Short mmCIF file of C-alpha atoms and ligand atoms in Angstrom, two decimals:
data_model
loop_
_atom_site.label_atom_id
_atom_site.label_comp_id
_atom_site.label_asym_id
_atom_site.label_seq_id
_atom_site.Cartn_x
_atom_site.Cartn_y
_atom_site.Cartn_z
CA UNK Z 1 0.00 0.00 0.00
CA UNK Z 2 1.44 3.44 -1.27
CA UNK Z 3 1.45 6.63 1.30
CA UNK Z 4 -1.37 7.95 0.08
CA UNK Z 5 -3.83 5.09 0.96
CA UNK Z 6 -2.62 4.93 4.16
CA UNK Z 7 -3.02 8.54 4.89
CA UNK Z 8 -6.72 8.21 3.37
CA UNK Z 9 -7.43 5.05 5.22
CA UNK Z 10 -5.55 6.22 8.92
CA UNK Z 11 -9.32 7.42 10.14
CA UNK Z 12 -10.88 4.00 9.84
CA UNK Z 13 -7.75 2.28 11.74
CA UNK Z 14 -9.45 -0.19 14.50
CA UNK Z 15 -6.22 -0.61 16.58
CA UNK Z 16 -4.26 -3.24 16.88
CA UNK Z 17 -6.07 -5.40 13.42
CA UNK Z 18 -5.75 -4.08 10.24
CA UNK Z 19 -7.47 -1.02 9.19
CA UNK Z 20 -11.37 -1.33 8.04
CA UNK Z 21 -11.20 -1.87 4.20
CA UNK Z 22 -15.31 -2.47 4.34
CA UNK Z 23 -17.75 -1.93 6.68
CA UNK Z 24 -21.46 -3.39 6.45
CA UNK Z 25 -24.08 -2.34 8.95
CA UNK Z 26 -27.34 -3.42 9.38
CA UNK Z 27 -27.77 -5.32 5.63
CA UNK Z 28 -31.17 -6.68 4.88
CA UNK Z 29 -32.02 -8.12 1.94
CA UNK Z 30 -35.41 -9.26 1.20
CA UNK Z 31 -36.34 -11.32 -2.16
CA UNK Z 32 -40.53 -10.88 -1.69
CA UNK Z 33 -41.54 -12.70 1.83
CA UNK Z 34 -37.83 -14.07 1.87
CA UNK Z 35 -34.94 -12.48 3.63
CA UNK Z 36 -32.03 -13.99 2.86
CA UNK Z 37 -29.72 -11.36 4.70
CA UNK Z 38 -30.89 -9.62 8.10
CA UNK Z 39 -29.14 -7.14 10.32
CA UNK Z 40 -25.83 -8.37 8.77
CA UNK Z 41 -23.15 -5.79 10.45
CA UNK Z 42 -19.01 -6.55 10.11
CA UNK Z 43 -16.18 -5.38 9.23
CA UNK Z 44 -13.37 -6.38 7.09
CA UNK Z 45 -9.59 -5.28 7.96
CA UNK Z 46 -6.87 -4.72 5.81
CA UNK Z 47 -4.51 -7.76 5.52
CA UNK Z 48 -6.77 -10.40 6.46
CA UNK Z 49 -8.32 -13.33 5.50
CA UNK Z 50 -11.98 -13.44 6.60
CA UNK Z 51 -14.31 -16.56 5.94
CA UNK Z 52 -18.22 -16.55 5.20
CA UNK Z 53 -19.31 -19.38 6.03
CA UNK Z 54 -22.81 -21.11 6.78
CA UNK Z 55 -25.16 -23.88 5.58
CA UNK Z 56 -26.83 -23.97 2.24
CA UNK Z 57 -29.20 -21.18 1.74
CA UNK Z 58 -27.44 -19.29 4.68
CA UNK Z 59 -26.97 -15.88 2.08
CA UNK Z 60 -23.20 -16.12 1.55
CA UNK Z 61 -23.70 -15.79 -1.96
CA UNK Z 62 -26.16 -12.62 -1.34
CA UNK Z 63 -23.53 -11.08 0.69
CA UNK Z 64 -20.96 -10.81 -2.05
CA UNK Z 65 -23.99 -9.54 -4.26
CA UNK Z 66 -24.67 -6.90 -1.80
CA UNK Z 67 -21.00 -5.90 -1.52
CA UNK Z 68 -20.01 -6.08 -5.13
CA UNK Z 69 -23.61 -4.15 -6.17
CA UNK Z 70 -24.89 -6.65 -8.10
CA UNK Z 71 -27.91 -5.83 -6.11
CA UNK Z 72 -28.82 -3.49 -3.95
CA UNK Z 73 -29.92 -3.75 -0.15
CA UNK Z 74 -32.68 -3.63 1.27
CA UNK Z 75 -32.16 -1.53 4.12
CA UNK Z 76 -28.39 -1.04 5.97
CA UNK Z 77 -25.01 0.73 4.75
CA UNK Z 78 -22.17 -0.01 3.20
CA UNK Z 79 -18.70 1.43 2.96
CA UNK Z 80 -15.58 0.62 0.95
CA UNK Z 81 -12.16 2.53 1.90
CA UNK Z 82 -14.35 5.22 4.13
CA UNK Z 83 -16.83 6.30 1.22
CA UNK Z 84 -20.38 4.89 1.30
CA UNK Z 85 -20.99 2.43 -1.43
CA UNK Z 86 -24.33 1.43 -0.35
CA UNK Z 87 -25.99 2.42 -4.28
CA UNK Z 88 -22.89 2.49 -6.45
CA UNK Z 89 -23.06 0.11 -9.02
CA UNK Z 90 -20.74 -2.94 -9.65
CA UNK Z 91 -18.78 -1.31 -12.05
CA UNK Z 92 -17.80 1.37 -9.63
CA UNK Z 93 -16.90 -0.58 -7.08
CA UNK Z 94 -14.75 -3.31 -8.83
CA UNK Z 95 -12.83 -0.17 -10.01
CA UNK Z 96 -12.64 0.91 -6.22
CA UNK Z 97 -10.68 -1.84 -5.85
CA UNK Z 98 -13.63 -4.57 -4.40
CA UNK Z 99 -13.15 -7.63 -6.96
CA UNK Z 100 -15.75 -10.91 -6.37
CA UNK Z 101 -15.37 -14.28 -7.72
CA UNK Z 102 -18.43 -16.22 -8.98
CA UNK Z 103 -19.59 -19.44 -7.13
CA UNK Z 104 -20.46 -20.61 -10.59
CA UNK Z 105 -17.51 -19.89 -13.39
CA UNK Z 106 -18.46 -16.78 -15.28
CA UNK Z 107 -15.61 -17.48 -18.06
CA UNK Z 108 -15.46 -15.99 -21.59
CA UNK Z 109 -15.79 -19.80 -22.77
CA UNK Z 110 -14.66 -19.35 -26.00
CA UNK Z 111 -12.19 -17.06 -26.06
CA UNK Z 112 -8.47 -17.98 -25.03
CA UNK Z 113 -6.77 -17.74 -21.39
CA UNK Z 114 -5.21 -14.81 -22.49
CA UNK Z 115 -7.77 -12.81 -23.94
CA UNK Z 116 -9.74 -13.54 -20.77
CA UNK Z 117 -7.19 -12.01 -18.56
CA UNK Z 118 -6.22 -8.75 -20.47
CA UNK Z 119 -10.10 -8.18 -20.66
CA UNK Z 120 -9.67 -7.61 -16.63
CA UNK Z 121 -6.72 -5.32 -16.97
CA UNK Z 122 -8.09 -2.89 -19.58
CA UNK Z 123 -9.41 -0.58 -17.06
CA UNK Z 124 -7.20 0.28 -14.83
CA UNK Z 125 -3.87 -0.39 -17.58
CA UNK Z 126 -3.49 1.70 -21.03
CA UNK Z 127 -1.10 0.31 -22.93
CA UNK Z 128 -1.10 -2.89 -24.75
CA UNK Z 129 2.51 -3.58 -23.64
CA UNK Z 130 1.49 -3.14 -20.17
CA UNK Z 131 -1.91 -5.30 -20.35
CA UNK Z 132 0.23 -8.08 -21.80
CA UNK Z 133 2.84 -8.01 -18.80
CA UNK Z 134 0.00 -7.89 -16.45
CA UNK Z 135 -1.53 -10.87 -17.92
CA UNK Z 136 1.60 -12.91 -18.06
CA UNK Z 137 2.66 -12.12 -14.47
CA UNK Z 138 -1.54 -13.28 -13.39
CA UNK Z 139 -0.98 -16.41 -15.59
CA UNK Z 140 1.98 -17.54 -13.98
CA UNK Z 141 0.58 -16.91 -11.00
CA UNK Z 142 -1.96 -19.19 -11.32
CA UNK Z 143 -0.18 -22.10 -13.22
CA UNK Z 144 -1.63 -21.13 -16.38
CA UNK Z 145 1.31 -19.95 -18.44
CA UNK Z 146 1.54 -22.52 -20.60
CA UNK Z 147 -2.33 -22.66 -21.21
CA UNK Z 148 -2.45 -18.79 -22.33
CA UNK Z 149 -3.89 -19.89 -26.22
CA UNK Z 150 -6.05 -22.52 -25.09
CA UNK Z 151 -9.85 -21.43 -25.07
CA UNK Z 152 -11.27 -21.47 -21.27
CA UNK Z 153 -13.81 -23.62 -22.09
CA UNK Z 154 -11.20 -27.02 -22.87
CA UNK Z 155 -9.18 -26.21 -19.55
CA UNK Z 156 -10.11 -28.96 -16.93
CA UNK Z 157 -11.73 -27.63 -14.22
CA UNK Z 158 -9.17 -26.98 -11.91
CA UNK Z 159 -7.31 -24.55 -14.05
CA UNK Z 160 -10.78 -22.85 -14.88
CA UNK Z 161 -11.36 -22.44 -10.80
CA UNK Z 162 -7.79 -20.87 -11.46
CA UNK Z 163 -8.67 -18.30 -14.54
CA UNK Z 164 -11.27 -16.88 -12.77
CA UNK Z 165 -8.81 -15.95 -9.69
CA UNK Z 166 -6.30 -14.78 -12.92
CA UNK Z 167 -9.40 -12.92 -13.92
CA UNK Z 168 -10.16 -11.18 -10.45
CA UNK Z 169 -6.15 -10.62 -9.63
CA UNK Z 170 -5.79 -9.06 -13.21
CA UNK Z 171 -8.24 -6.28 -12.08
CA UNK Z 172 -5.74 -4.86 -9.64
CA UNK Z 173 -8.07 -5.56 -5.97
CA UNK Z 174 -7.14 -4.36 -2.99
CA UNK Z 175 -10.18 -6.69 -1.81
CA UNK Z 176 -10.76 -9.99 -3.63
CA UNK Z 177 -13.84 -11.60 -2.38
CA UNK Z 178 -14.00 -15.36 -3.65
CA UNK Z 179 -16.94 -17.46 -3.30
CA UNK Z 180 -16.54 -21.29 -3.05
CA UNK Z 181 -13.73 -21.33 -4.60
CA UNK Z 182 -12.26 -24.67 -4.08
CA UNK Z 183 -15.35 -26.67 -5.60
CA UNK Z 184 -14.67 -29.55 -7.39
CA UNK Z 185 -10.75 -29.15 -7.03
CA UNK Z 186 -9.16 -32.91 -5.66
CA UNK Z 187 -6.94 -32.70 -2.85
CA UNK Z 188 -3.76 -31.71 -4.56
CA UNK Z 189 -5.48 -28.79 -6.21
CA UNK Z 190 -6.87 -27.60 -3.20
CA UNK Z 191 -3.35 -27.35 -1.49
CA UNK Z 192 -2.30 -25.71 -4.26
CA UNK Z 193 -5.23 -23.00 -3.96
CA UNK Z 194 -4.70 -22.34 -0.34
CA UNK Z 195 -1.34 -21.60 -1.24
CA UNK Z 196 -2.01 -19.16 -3.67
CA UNK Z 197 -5.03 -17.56 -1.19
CA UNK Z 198 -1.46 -16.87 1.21
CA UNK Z 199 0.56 -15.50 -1.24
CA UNK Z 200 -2.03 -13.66 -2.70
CA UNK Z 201 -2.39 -12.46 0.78
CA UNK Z 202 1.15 -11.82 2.05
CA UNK Z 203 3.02 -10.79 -1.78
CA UNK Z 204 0.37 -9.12 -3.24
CA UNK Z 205 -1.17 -7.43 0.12
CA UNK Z 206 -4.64 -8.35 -1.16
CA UNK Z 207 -7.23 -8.49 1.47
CA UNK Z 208 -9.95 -11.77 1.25
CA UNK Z 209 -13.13 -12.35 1.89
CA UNK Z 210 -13.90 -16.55 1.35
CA UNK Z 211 -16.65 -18.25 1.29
CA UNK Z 212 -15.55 -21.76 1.37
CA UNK Z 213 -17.99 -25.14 1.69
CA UNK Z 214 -14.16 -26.57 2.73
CA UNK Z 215 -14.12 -26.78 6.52
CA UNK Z 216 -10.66 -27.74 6.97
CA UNK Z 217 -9.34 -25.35 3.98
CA UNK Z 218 -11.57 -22.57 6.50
CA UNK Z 219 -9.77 -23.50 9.44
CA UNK Z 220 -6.53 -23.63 8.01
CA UNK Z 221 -6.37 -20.09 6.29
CA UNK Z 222 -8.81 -17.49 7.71
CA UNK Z 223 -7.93 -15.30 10.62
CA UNK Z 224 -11.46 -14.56 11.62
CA UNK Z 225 -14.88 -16.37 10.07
CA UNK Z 226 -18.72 -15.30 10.54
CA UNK Z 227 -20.74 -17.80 10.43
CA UNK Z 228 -24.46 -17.06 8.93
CA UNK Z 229 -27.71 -18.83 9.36
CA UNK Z 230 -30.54 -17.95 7.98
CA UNK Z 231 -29.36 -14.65 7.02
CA UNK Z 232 -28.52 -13.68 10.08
CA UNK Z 233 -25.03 -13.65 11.78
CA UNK Z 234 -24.81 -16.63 14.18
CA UNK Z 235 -21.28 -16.16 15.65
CA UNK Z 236 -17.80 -14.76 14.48
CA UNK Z 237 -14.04 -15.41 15.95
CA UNK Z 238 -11.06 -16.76 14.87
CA UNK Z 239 -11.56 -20.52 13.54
CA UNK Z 240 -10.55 -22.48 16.86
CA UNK Z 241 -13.64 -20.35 18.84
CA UNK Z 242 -15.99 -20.63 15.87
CA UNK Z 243 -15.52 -24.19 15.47
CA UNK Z 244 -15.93 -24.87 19.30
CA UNK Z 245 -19.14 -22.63 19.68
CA UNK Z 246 -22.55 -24.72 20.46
CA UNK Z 247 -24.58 -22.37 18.02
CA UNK Z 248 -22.27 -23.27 15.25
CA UNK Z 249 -22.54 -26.84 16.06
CA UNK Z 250 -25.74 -27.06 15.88
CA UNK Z 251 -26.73 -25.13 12.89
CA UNK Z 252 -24.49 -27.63 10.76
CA UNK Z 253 -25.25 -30.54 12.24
CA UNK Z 254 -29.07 -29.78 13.41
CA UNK Z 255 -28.63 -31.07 16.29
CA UNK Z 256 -26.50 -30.49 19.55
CA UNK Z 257 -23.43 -32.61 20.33
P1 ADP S 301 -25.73 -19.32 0.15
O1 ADP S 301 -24.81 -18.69 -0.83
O2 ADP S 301 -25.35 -19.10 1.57
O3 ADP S 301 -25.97 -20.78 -0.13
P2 ADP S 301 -27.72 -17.56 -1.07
O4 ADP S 301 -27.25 -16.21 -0.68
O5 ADP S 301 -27.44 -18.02 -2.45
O6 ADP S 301 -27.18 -18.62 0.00
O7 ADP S 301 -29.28 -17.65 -0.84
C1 ADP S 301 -29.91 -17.22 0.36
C2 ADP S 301 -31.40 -17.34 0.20
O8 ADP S 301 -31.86 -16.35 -0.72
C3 ADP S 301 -31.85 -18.68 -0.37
O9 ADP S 301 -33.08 -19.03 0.25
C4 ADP S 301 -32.04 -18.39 -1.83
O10 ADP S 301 -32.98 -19.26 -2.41
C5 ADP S 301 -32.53 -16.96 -1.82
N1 ADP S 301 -32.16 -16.21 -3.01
C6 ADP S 301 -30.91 -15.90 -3.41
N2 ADP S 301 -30.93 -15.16 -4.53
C7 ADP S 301 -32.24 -15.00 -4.86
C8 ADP S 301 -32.93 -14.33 -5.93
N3 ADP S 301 -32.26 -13.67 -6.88
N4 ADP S 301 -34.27 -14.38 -5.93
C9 ADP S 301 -34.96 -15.03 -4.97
N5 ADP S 301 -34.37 -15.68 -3.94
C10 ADP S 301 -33.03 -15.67 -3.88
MG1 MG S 302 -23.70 -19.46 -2.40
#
């Protein structure tokens, strides 16, 4: 992080964690008779690794529409790097630096690696030379350098899991919010992506937000997880006190221990 972010962001410093990159309070989020997010407050800090996590249904996947602006609250705020976001559109805020993941791939099927990637970069890079590095540095990254002429829609699904994170990183976040993504990857994959999560984390000084089915990938990476059900926030905590409390027990298991 350059000088000047810090000296924007030193008002919203919480202490001893990281600064607060994002800041939800009371979201609601009603489809018709349905809520599937109430009274959802929390806070993200710069550096982290927060998990989402919660049963089917639980509105992880409404969250990160909320956040991202795919669709707008109900009722509640939000605010990204101290400026209220709560009606700016998605393409605003992935340019403020906010960058989501889909739980379902959202490639460019049948156009090539590459061409996928440098479609991310055009934004916030203007020269073709420059668009072309970015995309080779994302691609290695990834594992994908020697896939960067094959169309997405051939990769196995592994390496697709891994163009969309190209995709997202290409886009320059300072907050990359990923959602489920370690689906369908087999065990050596998985290590592989929770390696990348870190470095993304500790190289590239990208902040996450995961929502992760996973439990053990969950344990083993965040710093802090909330824990919804039914929309509502059912606990939070690092992964040892999440993982011991009764509440979260019993909301993924239905029953108490
Ligand atoms: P999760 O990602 O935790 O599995 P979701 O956020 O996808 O949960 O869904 C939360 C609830 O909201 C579910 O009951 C789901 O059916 C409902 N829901 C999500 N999106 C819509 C939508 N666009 N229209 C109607 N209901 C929706
Ligand atoms: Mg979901």
């Amino acid at each position: 992080m350059n000088d000047t972010q810090t000296d924007t962001l030193s008002a919203y410093n919480t202490g001893s964690e990281g600064k607060t990159l994002l800041k939800a309070e009371g979201l609601e989020r009603k489809f018709g008779g349905l809520t599937a997010v109430a009274d959802f407050s929390f806070e993200l800090h710069d550096g982290e690794i927060l998990g989402l996590i919660g049963p089917n249904g639980a509105g992880k996947s409404t969250t990160f529409n909320l956040i991202s602006g795919f669709i707008p609250p109900t009722s509640g705020t939000l605010s990204f790097l101290g400026q209220n976001i709560t009606s700016k559109s998605a393409t605003y805020i992935s340019r403020m630096g906010l960058i989501r993941t889909f739980q379902h791939e959202s490639l460019l099927s049948e156009m090539s690696v590459a061409d996928n990637i440098i479609i991310a970069t055009t934004h916030r890079l203007k020269t073709a030379a420059a668009r072309l590095e970015r995309m080779r540095e994302m691609a290695k990254l990834t594992g994908l350098e020697d896939y960067l002429e094959v169309t997405a829609s051939s990769l196995p699904h592994g390496l697709q899991r891994m163009l969309s994170i190209a995709i997202a990183l290409a886009a320059e976040p300072k907050v990359l919010c990923l959602d489920e993504p370690l689906t369908g990857l087999q065990g050596a994959e998985v290590k592989a992506a929770l390696d990348l999560f870190e470095m993304i984390r500790s190289e590239l000084g990208i902040t996450i937000l995961l929502v992760e089915h996973n439990m053990r990938a969950v344990m083993r990476i965040c710093d802090r997880i909330l824990v919804l059900n039914h929309g509502r926030l059912l606990a939070t905590g690092t992964p040892e006190e999440v993982s011991q409390n009764e509440l979260v027990i019993e909301a993924y298991l239905g029953h108490k221990k």
